[in-house]
CSV table of C-alpha atoms and ligand atoms in Angstrom, one decimal:
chain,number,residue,atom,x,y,z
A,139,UNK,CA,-54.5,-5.5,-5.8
A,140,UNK,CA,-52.6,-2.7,-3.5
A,141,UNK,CA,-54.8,0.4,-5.1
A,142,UNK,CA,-58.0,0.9,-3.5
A,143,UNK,CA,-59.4,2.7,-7.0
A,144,UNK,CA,-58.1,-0.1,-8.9
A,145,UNK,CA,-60.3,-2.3,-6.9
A,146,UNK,CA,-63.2,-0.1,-6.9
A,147,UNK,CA,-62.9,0.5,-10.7
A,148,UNK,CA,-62.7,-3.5,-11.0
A,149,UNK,CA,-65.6,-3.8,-8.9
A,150,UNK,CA,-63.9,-5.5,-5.8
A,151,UNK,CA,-64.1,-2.7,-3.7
A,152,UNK,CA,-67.8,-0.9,-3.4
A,153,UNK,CA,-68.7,2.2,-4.3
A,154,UNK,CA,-71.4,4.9,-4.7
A,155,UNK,CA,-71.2,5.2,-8.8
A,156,UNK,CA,-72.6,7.9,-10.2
A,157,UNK,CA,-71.0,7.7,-14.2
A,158,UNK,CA,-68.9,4.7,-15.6
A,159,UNK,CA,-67.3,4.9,-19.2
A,160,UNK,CA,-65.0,2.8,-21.2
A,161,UNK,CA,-62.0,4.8,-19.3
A,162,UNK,CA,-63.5,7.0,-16.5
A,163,UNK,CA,-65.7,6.3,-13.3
A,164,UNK,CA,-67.0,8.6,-11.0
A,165,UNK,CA,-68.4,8.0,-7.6
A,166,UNK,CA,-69.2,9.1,-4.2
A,167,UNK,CA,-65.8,10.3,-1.7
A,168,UNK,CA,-66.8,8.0,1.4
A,169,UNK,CA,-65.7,10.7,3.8
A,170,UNK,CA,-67.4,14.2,2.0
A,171,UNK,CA,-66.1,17.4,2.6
A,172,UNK,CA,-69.9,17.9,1.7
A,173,UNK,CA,-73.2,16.3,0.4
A,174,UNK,CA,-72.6,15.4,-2.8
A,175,UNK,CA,-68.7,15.3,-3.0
A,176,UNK,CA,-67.8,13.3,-5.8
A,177,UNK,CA,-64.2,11.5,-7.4
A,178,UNK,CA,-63.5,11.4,-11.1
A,179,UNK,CA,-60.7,9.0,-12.0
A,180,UNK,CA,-59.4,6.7,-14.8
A,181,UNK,CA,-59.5,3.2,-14.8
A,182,UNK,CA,-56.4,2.5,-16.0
A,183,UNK,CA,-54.1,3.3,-13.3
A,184,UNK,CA,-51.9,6.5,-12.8
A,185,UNK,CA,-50.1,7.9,-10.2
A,186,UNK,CA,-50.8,11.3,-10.6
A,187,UNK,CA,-51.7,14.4,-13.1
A,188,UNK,CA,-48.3,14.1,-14.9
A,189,UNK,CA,-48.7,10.4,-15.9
A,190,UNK,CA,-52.0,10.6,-17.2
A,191,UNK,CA,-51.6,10.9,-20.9
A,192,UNK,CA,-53.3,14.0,-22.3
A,193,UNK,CA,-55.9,12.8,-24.6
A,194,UNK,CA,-57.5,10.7,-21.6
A,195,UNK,CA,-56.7,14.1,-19.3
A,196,UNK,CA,-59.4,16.1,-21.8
A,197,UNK,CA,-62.1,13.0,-21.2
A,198,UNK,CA,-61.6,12.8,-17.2
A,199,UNK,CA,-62.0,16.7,-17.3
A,200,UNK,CA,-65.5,16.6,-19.4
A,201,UNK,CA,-66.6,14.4,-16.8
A,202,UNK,CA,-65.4,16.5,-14.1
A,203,UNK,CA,-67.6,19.4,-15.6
A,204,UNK,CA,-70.5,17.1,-16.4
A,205,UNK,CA,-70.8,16.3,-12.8
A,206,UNK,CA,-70.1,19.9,-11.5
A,207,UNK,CA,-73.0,20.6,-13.6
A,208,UNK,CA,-75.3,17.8,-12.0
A,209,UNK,CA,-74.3,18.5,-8.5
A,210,UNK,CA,-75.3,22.3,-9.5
A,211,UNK,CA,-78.9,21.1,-11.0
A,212,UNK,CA,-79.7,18.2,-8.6
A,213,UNK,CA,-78.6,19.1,-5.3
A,214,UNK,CA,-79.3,22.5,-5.4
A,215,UNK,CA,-75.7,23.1,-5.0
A,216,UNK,CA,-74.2,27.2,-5.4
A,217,UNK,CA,-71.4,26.5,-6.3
A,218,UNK,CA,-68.7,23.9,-7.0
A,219,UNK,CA,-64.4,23.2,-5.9
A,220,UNK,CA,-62.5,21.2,-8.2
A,221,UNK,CA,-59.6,19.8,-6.4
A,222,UNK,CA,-56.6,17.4,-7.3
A,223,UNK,CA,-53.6,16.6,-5.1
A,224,UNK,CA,-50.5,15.5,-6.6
A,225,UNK,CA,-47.8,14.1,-4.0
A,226,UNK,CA,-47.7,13.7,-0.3
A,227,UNK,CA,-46.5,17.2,0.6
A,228,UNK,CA,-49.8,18.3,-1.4
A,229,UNK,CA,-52.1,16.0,0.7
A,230,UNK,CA,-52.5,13.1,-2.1
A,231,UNK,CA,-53.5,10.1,-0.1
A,232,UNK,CA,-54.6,7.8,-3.1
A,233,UNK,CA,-51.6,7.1,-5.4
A,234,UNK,CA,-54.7,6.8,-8.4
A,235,UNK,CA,-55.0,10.3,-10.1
A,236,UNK,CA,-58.4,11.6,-9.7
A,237,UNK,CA,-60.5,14.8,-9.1
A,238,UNK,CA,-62.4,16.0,-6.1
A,239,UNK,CA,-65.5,17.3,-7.1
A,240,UNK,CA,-66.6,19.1,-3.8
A,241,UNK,CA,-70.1,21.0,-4.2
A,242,UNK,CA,-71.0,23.8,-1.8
A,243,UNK,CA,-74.1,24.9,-0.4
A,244,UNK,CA,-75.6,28.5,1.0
A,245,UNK,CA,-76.3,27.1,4.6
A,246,UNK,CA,-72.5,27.2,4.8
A,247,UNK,CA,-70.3,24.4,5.2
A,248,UNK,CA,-70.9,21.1,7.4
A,249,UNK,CA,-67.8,19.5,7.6
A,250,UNK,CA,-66.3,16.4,7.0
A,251,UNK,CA,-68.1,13.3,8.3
A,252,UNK,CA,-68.6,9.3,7.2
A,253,UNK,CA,-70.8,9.1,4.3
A,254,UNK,CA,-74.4,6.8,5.3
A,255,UNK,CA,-75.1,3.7,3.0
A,256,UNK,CA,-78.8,5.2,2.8
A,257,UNK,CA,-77.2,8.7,2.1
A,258,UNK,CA,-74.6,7.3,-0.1
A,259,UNK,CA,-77.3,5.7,-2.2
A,260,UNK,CA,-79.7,8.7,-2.2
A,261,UNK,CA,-76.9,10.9,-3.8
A,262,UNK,CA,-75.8,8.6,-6.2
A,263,UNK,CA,-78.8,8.3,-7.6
A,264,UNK,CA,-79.8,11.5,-8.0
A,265,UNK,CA,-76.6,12.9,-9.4
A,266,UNK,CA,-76.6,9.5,-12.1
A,267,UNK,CA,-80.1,10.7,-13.1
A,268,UNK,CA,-79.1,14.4,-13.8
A,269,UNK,CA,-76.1,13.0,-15.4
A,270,UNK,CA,-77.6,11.8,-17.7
A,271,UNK,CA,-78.8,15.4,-19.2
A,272,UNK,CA,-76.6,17.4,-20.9
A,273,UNK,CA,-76.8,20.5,-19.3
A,274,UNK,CA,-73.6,22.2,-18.8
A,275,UNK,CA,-74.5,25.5,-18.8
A,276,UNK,CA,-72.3,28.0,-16.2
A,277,UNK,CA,-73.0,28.8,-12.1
A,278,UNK,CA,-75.1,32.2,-12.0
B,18,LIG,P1,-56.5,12.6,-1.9
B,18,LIG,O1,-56.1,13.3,-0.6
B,18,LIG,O2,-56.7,13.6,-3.0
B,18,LIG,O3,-55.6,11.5,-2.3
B,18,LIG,O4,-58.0,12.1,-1.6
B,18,LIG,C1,-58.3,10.8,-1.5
B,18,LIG,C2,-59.8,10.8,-1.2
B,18,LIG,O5,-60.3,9.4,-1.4
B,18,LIG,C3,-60.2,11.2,0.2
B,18,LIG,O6,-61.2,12.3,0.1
B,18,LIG,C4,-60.9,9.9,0.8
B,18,LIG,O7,-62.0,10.2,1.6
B,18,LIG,C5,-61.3,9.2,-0.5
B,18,LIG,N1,-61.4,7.7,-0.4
B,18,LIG,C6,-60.5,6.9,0.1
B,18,LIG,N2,-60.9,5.6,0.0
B,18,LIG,C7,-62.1,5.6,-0.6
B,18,LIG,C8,-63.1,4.7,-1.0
B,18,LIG,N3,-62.9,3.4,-0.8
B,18,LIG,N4,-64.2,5.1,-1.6
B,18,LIG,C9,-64.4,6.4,-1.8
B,18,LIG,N5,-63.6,7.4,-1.5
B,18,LIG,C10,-62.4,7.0,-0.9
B,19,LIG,ZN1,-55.0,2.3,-9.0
């Protein structure tokens, strides 16, 4: 398998998960813009936000607010960037549609680094748990 989200969605590549549904995972970004920074993305694979049929587009896009919500309520987050490249001349690396969800803090931003395996697991966690509650009420 060439795509590295195929893999990860078929659970031969790890990941950080934080949700997993019949059509839509979501996990940890391995190098985070910030704590916290989190991919949405079908399992099925797509290239890019034109392929993905529309019906599956309004699931992946629930998610993305369900987390935005969670990084908001767990991690003490101020506010949240959703981001989603399509081509190469737009910075798309992965050739697998999916949404940055990049939460940002008050003590300003700490730049891109290599996410820890005891990090990585410490955010996942927290951000599955809160997850879990519905609570997708707006930023104040
Ligand atoms: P994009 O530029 O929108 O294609 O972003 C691809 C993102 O995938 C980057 O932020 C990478 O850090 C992230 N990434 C690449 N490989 C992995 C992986 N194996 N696990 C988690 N995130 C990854
Ligand atoms: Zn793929």
């Amino acid at each position: 398998m060439a795509c590295v989200f195929c893999e990860i969605a078929a659970g031969s590549a790890p990941a950080y998960f934080i949700y997993r549904s019949q059509r839509v995972i979501a996990f940890l970004d391995i190098y985070p813009v910030e704590k916290g920074h989190t991919l949405v993305t079908p399992l099925t694979h797509y290239r890019d936000l034109l392929e993905v049929p529309d019906d599956l587009l309004a699931e992946i896009i629930r998610v993305v607010k369900a987390v935005a919500a969670a990084q908001l309520r767990s991690l003490g987050a101020s506010g949240v960037r959703v981001v989603q490249n399509n081509g190469s001349a737009a910075g798309q690396v992965v050739f697998h549609v999916h949404f940055h969800v990049i939460p940002f803090y008050t003590h300003g931003v700490s730049g891109r680094r290599a996410l820890k395996p005891d990090e990585g697991e410490a955010i996942s966690r927290m951000l599955a748990e809160a997850l879990r509650v519905d609570d997708t009420k707006g930023i104040s």
